[in-house]
PDB file of C-alpha atoms in Angstrom:
ATOM      1  CA  MET E   1     114.659  58.022  85.505  1.00  0.00           C
ATOM      2  CA  SER E   2     116.614  59.604  88.374  1.00  0.00           C
ATOM      3  CA  LEU E   3     116.482  63.100  89.809  1.00  0.00           C
ATOM      4  CA  LEU E   4     119.867  63.699  88.209  1.00  0.00           C
ATOM      5  CA  ASP E   5     118.367  62.808  84.830  1.00  0.00           C
ATOM      6  CA  ARG E   6     115.779  65.556  85.371  1.00  0.00           C
ATOM      7  CA  VAL E   7     118.544  68.043  86.049  1.00  0.00           C
ATOM      8  CA  ARG E   8     120.602  66.960  83.045  1.00  0.00           C
ATOM      9  CA  ALA E   9     117.568  67.308  80.784  1.00  0.00           C
ATOM     10  CA  CYS E  10     117.909  71.060  81.413  1.00  0.00           C
ATOM     11  CA  GLN E  11     121.581  71.139  80.423  1.00  0.00           C
ATOM     12  CA  VAL E  12     121.191  70.520  76.682  1.00  0.00           C
ATOM     13  CA  PHE E  13     123.139  73.359  75.117  1.00  0.00           C
ATOM     14  CA  GLU E  14     125.835  73.380  72.458  1.00  0.00           C
ATOM     15  CA  PRO E  15     127.176  76.952  72.110  1.00  0.00           C
ATOM     16  CA  GLY E  16     128.429  76.288  68.588  1.00  0.00           C
ATOM     17  CA  ASP E  17     124.848  75.818  67.403  1.00  0.00           C
ATOM     18  CA  PHE E  18     123.954  79.385  68.354  1.00  0.00           C
ATOM     19  CA  THR E  19     124.989  82.857  67.225  1.00  0.00           C
ATOM     20  CA  PRO E  20     125.596  85.513  69.918  1.00  0.00           C
ATOM     21  CA  PHE E  21     123.050  88.354  69.929  1.00  0.00           C
ATOM     22  CA  ILE E  22     124.658  91.695  70.804  1.00  0.00           C
ATOM     23  CA  VAL E  23     122.937  94.939  71.793  1.00  0.00           C
ATOM     24  CA  ASP E  24     124.839  98.113  72.678  1.00  0.00           C
ATOM     25  CA  GLY E  25     128.044  96.075  72.827  1.00  0.00           C
ATOM     26  CA  GLU E  26     126.590  93.599  75.341  1.00  0.00           C
ATOM     27  CA  LEU E  27     125.820  89.912  74.908  1.00  0.00           C
ATOM     28  CA  VAL E  28     122.107  89.574  75.665  1.00  0.00           C
ATOM     29  CA  GLY E  29     121.121  86.352  73.905  1.00  0.00           C
ATOM     30  CA  ARG E  30     121.881  83.570  71.443  1.00  0.00           C
ATOM     31  CA  VAL E  31     120.008  82.752  68.245  1.00  0.00           C
ATOM     32  CA  ARG E  32     119.943  79.362  66.555  1.00  0.00           C
ATOM     33  CA  ALA E  33     122.326  79.433  63.617  1.00  0.00           C
ATOM     34  CA  GLU E  34     119.610  78.330  61.183  1.00  0.00           C
ATOM     35  CA  ALA E  35     117.349  81.178  62.346  1.00  0.00           C
ATOM     36  CA  ILE E  36     119.865  83.816  61.276  1.00  0.00           C
ATOM     37  CA  ILE E  37     118.628  83.561  57.690  1.00  0.00           C
ATOM     38  CA  GLU E  38     115.277  84.915  58.899  1.00  0.00           C
ATOM     39  CA  LEU E  39     116.929  87.894  60.577  1.00  0.00           C
ATOM     40  CA  ALA E  40     118.854  88.675  57.392  1.00  0.00           C
ATOM     41  CA  ASP E  41     115.646  90.203  56.051  1.00  0.00           C
ATOM     42  CA  PHE E  42     116.026  92.926  58.681  1.00  0.00           C
ATOM     43  CA  SER E  43     119.412  94.232  57.568  1.00  0.00           C
ATOM     44  CA  ASP E  44     118.438  97.782  58.533  1.00  0.00           C
ATOM     45  CA  ILE E  45     118.127  96.583  62.132  1.00  0.00           C
ATOM     46  CA  PHE E  46     120.773  93.870  62.483  1.00  0.00           C
ATOM     47  CA  ALA E  47     124.411  93.648  61.398  1.00  0.00           C
ATOM     48  CA  PHE E  48     126.032  90.258  60.799  1.00  0.00           C
ATOM     49  CA  GLU E  49     129.768  90.122  61.304  1.00  0.00           C
ATOM     50  CA  GLY E  50     132.380  88.226  63.224  1.00  0.00           C
ATOM     51  CA  GLY E  51     130.032  85.319  63.898  1.00  0.00           C
ATOM     52  CA  ARG E  52     127.600  87.590  65.732  1.00  0.00           C
ATOM     53  CA  VAL E  53     124.276  89.273  65.084  1.00  0.00           C
ATOM     54  CA  ALA E  54     124.161  92.780  66.520  1.00  0.00           C
ATOM     55  CA  MET E  55     121.493  95.450  66.693  1.00  0.00           C
ATOM     56  CA  ARG E  56     122.745  98.354  64.606  1.00  0.00           C
ATOM     57  CA  GLY E  57     124.251 101.234  66.527  1.00  0.00           C
ATOM     58  CA  HIS E  58     121.891 103.896  65.185  1.00  0.00           C
ATOM     59  CA  ILE E  59     119.045 102.282  67.148  1.00  0.00           C
ATOM     60  CA  ARG E  60     119.607 103.896  70.517  1.00  0.00           C
ATOM     61  CA  GLY E  61     117.681 104.008  73.759  1.00  0.00           C
ATOM     62  CA  PHE E  62     115.115 101.807  75.440  1.00  0.00           C
ATOM     63  CA  ASP E  63     112.076 103.074  73.530  1.00  0.00           C
ATOM     64  CA  ALA E  64     113.658 102.871  70.078  1.00  0.00           C
ATOM     65  CA  ARG E  65     114.974  99.359  70.666  1.00  0.00           C
ATOM     66  CA  THR E  66     111.639  98.212  72.054  1.00  0.00           C
ATOM     67  CA  GLU E  67     109.809  99.603  69.019  1.00  0.00           C
ATOM     68  CA  VAL E  68     112.002  97.937  66.413  1.00  0.00           C
ATOM     69  CA  MET E  69     112.063  94.612  68.254  1.00  0.00           C
ATOM     70  CA  ASP E  70     108.289  94.694  68.497  1.00  0.00           C
ATOM     71  CA  ALA E  71     108.079  95.063  64.708  1.00  0.00           C
ATOM     72  CA  VAL E  72     110.628  92.281  64.131  1.00  0.00           C
ATOM     73  CA  THR E  73     109.031  89.804  66.509  1.00  0.00           C
ATOM     74  CA  ARG E  74     105.533  90.410  65.128  1.00  0.00           C
ATOM     75  CA  GLU E  75     106.829  89.687  61.632  1.00  0.00           C
ATOM     76  CA  LEU E  76     108.503  86.505  62.875  1.00  0.00           C
ATOM     77  CA  ARG E  77     105.226  85.534  64.538  1.00  0.00           C
ATOM     78  CA  ASP E  78     103.353  86.074  61.280  1.00  0.00           C
ATOM     79  CA  ARG E  79     105.874  83.800  59.535  1.00  0.00           C
ATOM     80  CA  GLY E  80     105.022  81.055  62.050  1.00  0.00           C
ATOM     81  CA  LEU E  81     108.425  81.201  63.747  1.00  0.00           C
ATOM     82  CA  ILE E  82     107.137  82.413  67.121  1.00  0.00           C
ATOM     83  CA  SER E  83     104.087  80.868  68.730  1.00  0.00           C
ATOM     84  CA  GLY E  84     102.105  81.417  71.915  1.00  0.00           C
ATOM     85  CA  TRP E  85     101.963  85.213  71.613  1.00  0.00           C
ATOM     86  CA  ARG E  86     100.857  86.780  74.914  1.00  0.00           C
ATOM     87  CA  GLU E  87     101.184  90.574  74.608  1.00  0.00           C
ATOM     88  CA  GLU E  88     103.339  90.405  77.734  1.00  0.00           C
ATOM     89  CA  PRO E  89     106.572  92.429  77.712  1.00  0.00           C
ATOM     90  CA  TYR E  90     109.725  91.008  79.258  1.00  0.00           C
ATOM     91  CA  PRO E  91     112.808  93.093  80.069  1.00  0.00           C
ATOM     92  CA  VAL E  92     115.985  92.306  78.142  1.00  0.00           C
ATOM     93  CA  GLY E  93     119.355  93.248  79.584  1.00  0.00           C
ATOM     94  CA  THR E  94     122.583  91.981  81.079  1.00  0.00           C
ATOM     95  CA  GLY E  95     121.243  91.095  84.541  1.00  0.00           C
ATOM     96  CA  PHE E  96     118.159  91.213  86.710  1.00  0.00           C
ATOM     97  CA  SER E  97     119.281  94.282  88.660  1.00  0.00           C
ATOM     98  CA  GLU E  98     120.638  96.108  85.616  1.00  0.00           C
ATOM     99  CA  PRO E  99     118.538  98.581  83.582  1.00  0.00           C
ATOM    100  CA  ALA E 100     116.742  96.889  80.702  1.00  0.00           C
ATOM    101  CA  LEU E 101     118.033  97.679  77.231  1.00  0.00           C
ATOM    102  CA  PHE E 102     114.551  97.096  75.785  1.00  0.00           C
ATOM    103  CA  ASP E 103     111.353  95.141  76.291  1.00  0.00           C
ATOM    104  CA  MET E 104     110.449  92.066  74.247  1.00  0.00           C
ATOM    105  CA  GLU E 105     107.291  90.015  73.859  1.00  0.00           C
ATOM    106  CA  ARG E 106     107.480  87.002  76.157  1.00  0.00           C
ATOM    107  CA  ALA E 107     106.832  84.467  73.388  1.00  0.00           C
ATOM    108  CA  ALA E 108     109.841  85.774  71.434  1.00  0.00           C
ATOM    109  CA  VAL E 109     112.327  85.376  74.283  1.00  0.00           C
ATOM    110  CA  PRO E 110     113.459  81.806  73.402  1.00  0.00           C
ATOM    111  CA  PHE E 111     113.870  82.665  69.705  1.00  0.00           C
ATOM    112  CA  PHE E 112     116.503  85.230  70.658  1.00  0.00           C
ATOM    113  CA  GLY E 113     117.788  83.195  73.616  1.00  0.00           C
ATOM    114  CA  VAL E 114     117.652  86.126  76.001  1.00  0.00           C
ATOM    115  CA  ARG E 115     117.556  85.575  79.748  1.00  0.00           C
ATOM    116  CA  ALA E 116     114.101  85.475  81.289  1.00  0.00           C
ATOM    117  CA  TYR E 117     112.940  85.412  84.883  1.00  0.00           C
ATOM    118  CA  GLY E 118     110.026  83.910  86.751  1.00  0.00           C
ATOM    119  CA  VAL E 119     108.566  83.235  90.189  1.00  0.00           C
ATOM    120  CA  HIS E 120     107.669  79.714  91.364  1.00  0.00           C
ATOM    121  CA  ILE E 121     105.841  79.135  94.628  1.00  0.00           C
ATOM    122  CA  ASN E 122     105.944  75.749  96.358  1.00  0.00           C
ATOM    123  CA  GLY E 123     102.675  75.424  98.236  1.00  0.00           C
ATOM    124  CA  TRP E 124     103.068  72.855 100.977  1.00  0.00           C
ATOM    125  CA  VAL E 125     101.306  71.558 104.072  1.00  0.00           C
ATOM    126  CA  ASP E 126     102.955  70.274 107.243  1.00  0.00           C
ATOM    127  CA  GLY E 127     100.283  67.732 108.184  1.00  0.00           C
ATOM    128  CA  ASP E 128      99.972  65.017 110.790  1.00  0.00           C
ATOM    129  CA  ASP E 129     101.217  62.453 108.267  1.00  0.00           C
ATOM    130  CA  GLY E 130     104.208  64.569 107.264  1.00  0.00           C
ATOM    131  CA  PRO E 131     104.759  67.241 104.648  1.00  0.00           C
ATOM    132  CA  ALA E 132     102.690  67.277 101.472  1.00  0.00           C
ATOM    133  CA  MET E 133     102.887  69.474  98.390  1.00  0.00           C
ATOM    134  CA  TRP E 134     100.171  71.081  96.308  1.00  0.00           C
ATOM    135  CA  ILE E 135     100.752  70.247  92.631  1.00  0.00           C
ATOM    136  CA  GLY E 136      99.007  72.050  89.803  1.00  0.00           C
ATOM    137  CA  ARG E 137      98.224  70.572  86.398  1.00  0.00           C
ATOM    138  CA  ARG E 138      98.618  73.100  83.607  1.00  0.00           C
ATOM    139  CA  ALA E 139      95.560  73.768  81.458  1.00  0.00           C
ATOM    140  CA  LEU E 140      95.529  72.109  78.045  1.00  0.00           C
ATOM    141  CA  HIS E 141      95.392  75.446  76.234  1.00  0.00           C
ATOM    142  CA  LYS E 142      98.674  76.682  77.725  1.00  0.00           C
ATOM    143  CA  PRO E 143     101.217  77.464  74.969  1.00  0.00           C
ATOM    144  CA  THR E 144     104.015  75.687  76.862  1.00  0.00           C
ATOM    145  CA  GLY E 145     103.723  72.411  78.738  1.00  0.00           C
ATOM    146  CA  PRO E 146      99.959  71.908  78.353  1.00  0.00           C
ATOM    147  CA  GLY E 147      98.663  69.273  80.762  1.00  0.00           C
ATOM    148  CA  LEU E 148     101.985  68.907  82.569  1.00  0.00           C
ATOM    149  CA  LEU E 149     102.498  69.197  86.314  1.00  0.00           C
ATOM    150  CA  ASP E 150     103.729  72.419  87.872  1.00  0.00           C
ATOM    151  CA  GLN E 151     104.075  74.253  91.160  1.00  0.00           C
ATOM    152  CA  MET E 152     100.925  75.391  92.944  1.00  0.00           C
ATOM    153  CA  VAL E 153     101.709  78.840  91.538  1.00  0.00           C
ATOM    154  CA  ALA E 154     104.217  79.845  88.877  1.00  0.00           C
ATOM    155  CA  GLY E 155     104.539  82.699  86.437  1.00  0.00           C
ATOM    156  CA  GLY E 156     106.932  84.706  84.335  1.00  0.00           C
ATOM    157  CA  GLN E 157     108.383  87.958  85.625  1.00  0.00           C
ATOM    158  CA  PRO E 158     107.065  90.740  83.376  1.00  0.00           C
ATOM    159  CA  SER E 159     108.553  94.157  82.832  1.00  0.00           C
ATOM    160  CA  GLY E 160     107.819  96.849  85.399  1.00  0.00           C
ATOM    161  CA  MET E 161     106.697  94.602  88.269  1.00  0.00           C
ATOM    162  CA  GLY E 162     108.435  93.734  91.535  1.00  0.00           C
ATOM    163  CA  LEU E 163     109.003  90.114  92.525  1.00  0.00           C
ATOM    164  CA  MET E 164     106.704  90.042  95.560  1.00  0.00           C
ATOM    165  CA  GLU E 165     104.129  92.066  93.681  1.00  0.00           C
ATOM    166  CA  ASN E 166     104.189  89.356  91.026  1.00  0.00           C
ATOM    167  CA  VAL E 167     104.030  86.571  93.632  1.00  0.00           C
ATOM    168  CA  ILE E 168     100.890  88.098  95.123  1.00  0.00           C
ATOM    169  CA  LYS E 169      99.319  88.606  91.692  1.00  0.00           C
ATOM    170  CA  GLU E 170     100.058  85.072  90.516  1.00  0.00           C
ATOM    171  CA  CYS E 171      98.882  83.566  93.808  1.00  0.00           C
ATOM    172  CA  ARG E 172      95.552  85.333  93.445  1.00  0.00           C
ATOM    173  CA  GLU E 173      95.064  84.450  89.780  1.00  0.00           C
ATOM    174  CA  GLU E 174      96.302  80.880  89.767  1.00  0.00           C
ATOM    175  CA  ALA E 175      95.266  79.599  93.181  1.00  0.00           C
ATOM    176  CA  GLY E 176      92.807  82.087  94.707  1.00  0.00           C
ATOM    177  CA  ILE E 177      95.225  82.917  97.518  1.00  0.00           C
ATOM    178  CA  ALA E 178      94.451  86.104  99.418  1.00  0.00           C
ATOM    179  CA  GLN E 179      97.175  88.725  99.735  1.00  0.00           C
ATOM    180  CA  ASP E 180      97.621  88.253 103.487  1.00  0.00           C
ATOM    181  CA  LEU E 181      98.541  84.586 102.952  1.00  0.00           C
ATOM    182  CA  ALA E 182     100.472  85.111  99.708  1.00  0.00           C
ATOM    183  CA  SER E 183     102.640  87.743 101.366  1.00  0.00           C
ATOM    184  CA  LEU E 184     103.952  85.043 103.714  1.00  0.00           C
ATOM    185  CA  ALA E 185     105.702  83.306 100.820  1.00  0.00           C
ATOM    186  CA  LYS E 186     109.326  82.877 101.846  1.00  0.00           C
ATOM    187  CA  PRO E 187     112.051  83.576  99.272  1.00  0.00           C
ATOM    188  CA  VAL E 188     114.406  80.586  99.255  1.00  0.00           C
ATOM    189  CA  GLY E 189     116.803  81.304  96.401  1.00  0.00           C
ATOM    190  CA  THR E 190     116.920  80.675  92.684  1.00  0.00           C
ATOM    191  CA  ILE E 191     117.479  77.968  90.136  1.00  0.00           C
ATOM    192  CA  SER E 192     118.878  78.641  86.686  1.00  0.00           C
ATOM    193  CA  TYR E 193     119.495  76.720  83.488  1.00  0.00           C
ATOM    194  CA  VAL E 194     120.477  77.115  79.847  1.00  0.00           C
ATOM    195  CA  THR E 195     118.836  74.492  77.673  1.00  0.00           C
ATOM    196  CA  GLU E 196     117.731  74.087  74.090  1.00  0.00           C
ATOM    197  CA  ARG E 197     114.012  73.529  73.559  1.00  0.00           C
ATOM    198  CA  ALA E 198     111.817  73.327  70.487  1.00  0.00           C
ATOM    199  CA  GLU E 199     111.012  77.034  70.809  1.00  0.00           C
ATOM    200  CA  GLY E 200     114.669  78.064  71.011  1.00  0.00           C
ATOM    201  CA  LEU E 201     117.104  78.608  73.857  1.00  0.00           C
ATOM    202  CA  ARG E 202     115.700  78.796  77.383  1.00  0.00           C
ATOM    203  CA  HIS E 203     118.103  80.828  79.495  1.00  0.00           C
ATOM    204  CA  ASP E 204     116.085  81.315  82.662  1.00  0.00           C
ATOM    205  CA  VAL E 205     116.441  82.304  86.297  1.00  0.00           C
ATOM    206  CA  LEU E 206     113.552  81.297  88.563  1.00  0.00           C
ATOM    207  CA  PHE E 207     113.034  82.973  91.929  1.00  0.00           C
ATOM    208  CA  ASN E 208     111.687  80.296  94.258  1.00  0.00           C
ATOM    209  CA  TYR E 209     109.391  80.721  97.226  1.00  0.00           C
ATOM    210  CA  ASP E 210     108.008  78.325  99.838  1.00  0.00           C
ATOM    211  CA  LEU E 211     104.495  79.015 101.071  1.00  0.00           C
ATOM    212  CA  LEU E 212     103.297  76.958 104.025  1.00  0.00           C
ATOM    213  CA  VAL E 213      99.508  76.913 103.735  1.00  0.00           C
ATOM    214  CA  PRO E 214      96.960  75.840 106.363  1.00  0.00           C
ATOM    215  CA  ALA E 215      95.853  72.212 106.361  1.00  0.00           C
ATOM    216  CA  ASP E 216      92.292  73.250 105.510  1.00  0.00           C
ATOM    217  CA  PHE E 217      93.323  75.428 102.560  1.00  0.00           C
ATOM    218  CA  THR E 218      92.430  74.355  99.029  1.00  0.00           C
ATOM    219  CA  PRO E 219      93.698  76.322  96.012  1.00  0.00           C
ATOM    220  CA  ILE E 220      91.087  77.434  93.493  1.00  0.00           C
ATOM    221  CA  ASN E 221      92.189  78.602  90.052  1.00  0.00           C
ATOM    222  CA  GLU E 222      90.763  81.917  88.876  1.00  0.00           C
ATOM    223  CA  ASP E 223      92.419  82.598  85.518  1.00  0.00           C
ATOM    224  CA  GLY E 224      91.788  79.303  83.711  1.00  0.00           C
ATOM    225  CA  GLU E 225      95.481  78.399  83.515  1.00  0.00           C
ATOM    226  CA  VAL E 226      95.360  75.460  85.955  1.00  0.00           C
ATOM    227  CA  ALA E 227      93.215  72.412  85.187  1.00  0.00           C
ATOM    228  CA  GLU E 228      93.356  70.875  88.662  1.00  0.00           C
ATOM    229  CA  PHE E 229      95.227  70.795  91.946  1.00  0.00           C
ATOM    230  CA  MET E 230      96.423  67.701  93.827  1.00  0.00           C
ATOM    231  CA  LEU E 231      97.799  67.488  97.368  1.00  0.00           C
ATOM    232  CA  TRP E 232     100.480  64.787  97.326  1.00  0.00           C
ATOM    233  CA  PRO E 233     102.673  63.414 100.110  1.00  0.00           C
ATOM    234  CA  MET E 234     106.323  63.950  99.347  1.00  0.00           C
ATOM    235  CA  ALA E 235     106.861  60.246  98.655  1.00  0.00           C
ATOM    236  CA  ARG E 236     104.307  60.491  95.828  1.00  0.00           C
ATOM    237  CA  VAL E 237     105.984  63.622  94.472  1.00  0.00           C
ATOM    238  CA  ILE E 238     109.364  61.866  94.393  1.00  0.00           C
ATOM    239  CA  GLU E 239     107.877  58.780  92.775  1.00  0.00           C
ATOM    240  CA  GLU E 240     106.293  60.912  90.060  1.00  0.00           C
ATOM    241  CA  LEU E 241     109.585  62.655  89.329  1.00  0.00           C
ATOM    242  CA  GLU E 242     111.502  59.392  89.128  1.00  0.00           C
ATOM    243  CA  SER E 243     109.015  57.261  87.197  1.00  0.00           C
ATOM    244  CA  ARG E 244     107.120  59.511  84.773  1.00  0.00           C
ATOM    245  CA  GLU E 245     107.810  62.561  82.632  1.00  0.00           C
ATOM    246  CA  THR E 246     104.739  64.422  83.827  1.00  0.00           C
ATOM    247  CA  PHE E 247     106.336  67.532  85.348  1.00  0.00           C
ATOM    248  CA  LYS E 248     107.121  70.551  83.176  1.00  0.00           C
ATOM    249  CA  PHE E 249     110.886  70.564  82.711  1.00  0.00           C
ATOM    250  CA  ASN E 250     111.626  73.597  84.885  1.00  0.00           C
ATOM    251  CA  ALA E 251     108.948  72.801  87.478  1.00  0.00           C
ATOM    252  CA  ALA E 252     110.774  69.520  88.094  1.00  0.00           C
ATOM    253  CA  LEU E 253     113.911  71.473  88.998  1.00  0.00           C
ATOM    254  CA  VAL E 254     111.993  73.649  91.452  1.00  0.00           C
ATOM    255  CA  VAL E 255     110.588  70.550  93.168  1.00  0.00           C
ATOM    256  CA  ILE E 256     114.043  68.973  93.339  1.00  0.00           C
ATOM    257  CA  ASP E 257     115.391  72.163  94.910  1.00  0.00           C
ATOM    258  CA  PHE E 258     112.634  71.884  97.549  1.00  0.00           C
ATOM    259  CA  LEU E 259     113.528  68.234  98.171  1.00  0.00           C
ATOM    260  CA  VAL E 260     117.191  69.110  98.665  1.00  0.00           C
ATOM    261  CA  ARG E 261     116.530  72.047 100.981  1.00  0.00           C
ATOM    262  CA  HIS E 262     114.062  70.108 103.131  1.00  0.00           C
ATOM    263  CA  GLY E 263     116.240  67.020 103.439  1.00  0.00           C
ATOM    264  CA  PHE E 264     114.187  64.612 101.301  1.00  0.00           C
ATOM    265  CA  VAL E 265     117.261  63.958  99.151  1.00  0.00           C
ATOM    266  CA  ASP E 266     120.063  62.190 101.009  1.00  0.00           C
ATOM    267  CA  PRO E 267     123.454  63.888 100.503  1.00  0.00           C
ATOM    268  CA  GLU E 268     125.051  60.423 100.406  1.00  0.00           C
ATOM    269  CA  MET E 269     122.992  59.322  97.413  1.00  0.00           C
ATOM    270  CA  PRO E 270     124.881  58.903  94.110  1.00  0.00           C
ATOM    271  CA  GLY E 271     124.891  62.096  92.076  1.00  0.00           C
ATOM    272  CA  TYR E 272     123.899  64.372  94.965  1.00  0.00           C
ATOM    273  CA  THR E 273     126.583  66.978  94.326  1.00  0.00           C
ATOM    274  CA  ASP E 274     125.811  66.972  90.582  1.00  0.00           C
ATOM    275  CA  ILE E 275     122.123  67.499  91.346  1.00  0.00           C
ATOM    276  CA  VAL E 276     122.816  70.471  93.586  1.00  0.00           C
ATOM    277  CA  ALA E 277     125.305  72.026  91.171  1.00  0.00           C
ATOM    278  CA  GLY E 278     123.000  71.417  88.219  1.00  0.00           C
ATOM    279  CA  LEU E 279     120.233  73.510  89.742  1.00  0.00           C
ATOM    280  CA  HIS E 280     122.384  76.558  89.103  1.00  0.00           C
ATOM    281  CA  GLY E 281     123.436  76.094  85.492  1.00  0.00           C
TER     282      GLY E 281
END
């Protein structure tokens, strides 16, 4: 399996299989066509016309929308249609810098195909033998990607929290990184993708950070979400990406972005331009 295969695995999306989800006249998500029958039970909340599902116009304002969507998503959870409930609100809107139209439980985001955001921190060491990367293995009880490989630190971007504030929080919880070190994390851009998964449509933007840690630093998980950490030379990281499907699908993209930016991927290799373009789907 090539690096390009990893990128293309996050480009599985057929628009015709999804119904646009409209709120206040704005496209905010896409729902699987077969899931629309479940939303038909909420006809006082949603209107179905013109090949779209739209929140009814009498539901106005952030608080009212948040309240009704909380009731809907809890009912869908109770029907077994949404799993991995976290009690973690995510903002739903038309863009990261735009005011949120409402908040939605994180686990429900893929069901409605709304855009979500996260922070991923590449922890790396510039040692005598060359650069190496800290890799985390996700705990087996995680609702998504249990046991798969991930960045040293990664987390969703919840409502009401700044990006660096979240980076510092996640660094502390997932890897025991003190604030003075975590605050040195360098923002290096984003990756984005739209891809169909078992849980629905993942339409995500990940804010990526590089954190150069001291050679004598060892991450220690504090919240139980990471089973173990491994410090791998970059050659081992590349081999793992190319030979085994052990990385969580979006974590693989973040690693590939690191490899491109740090020159570990040769621009003359076949598929290079498709790899780079595919990181911003």
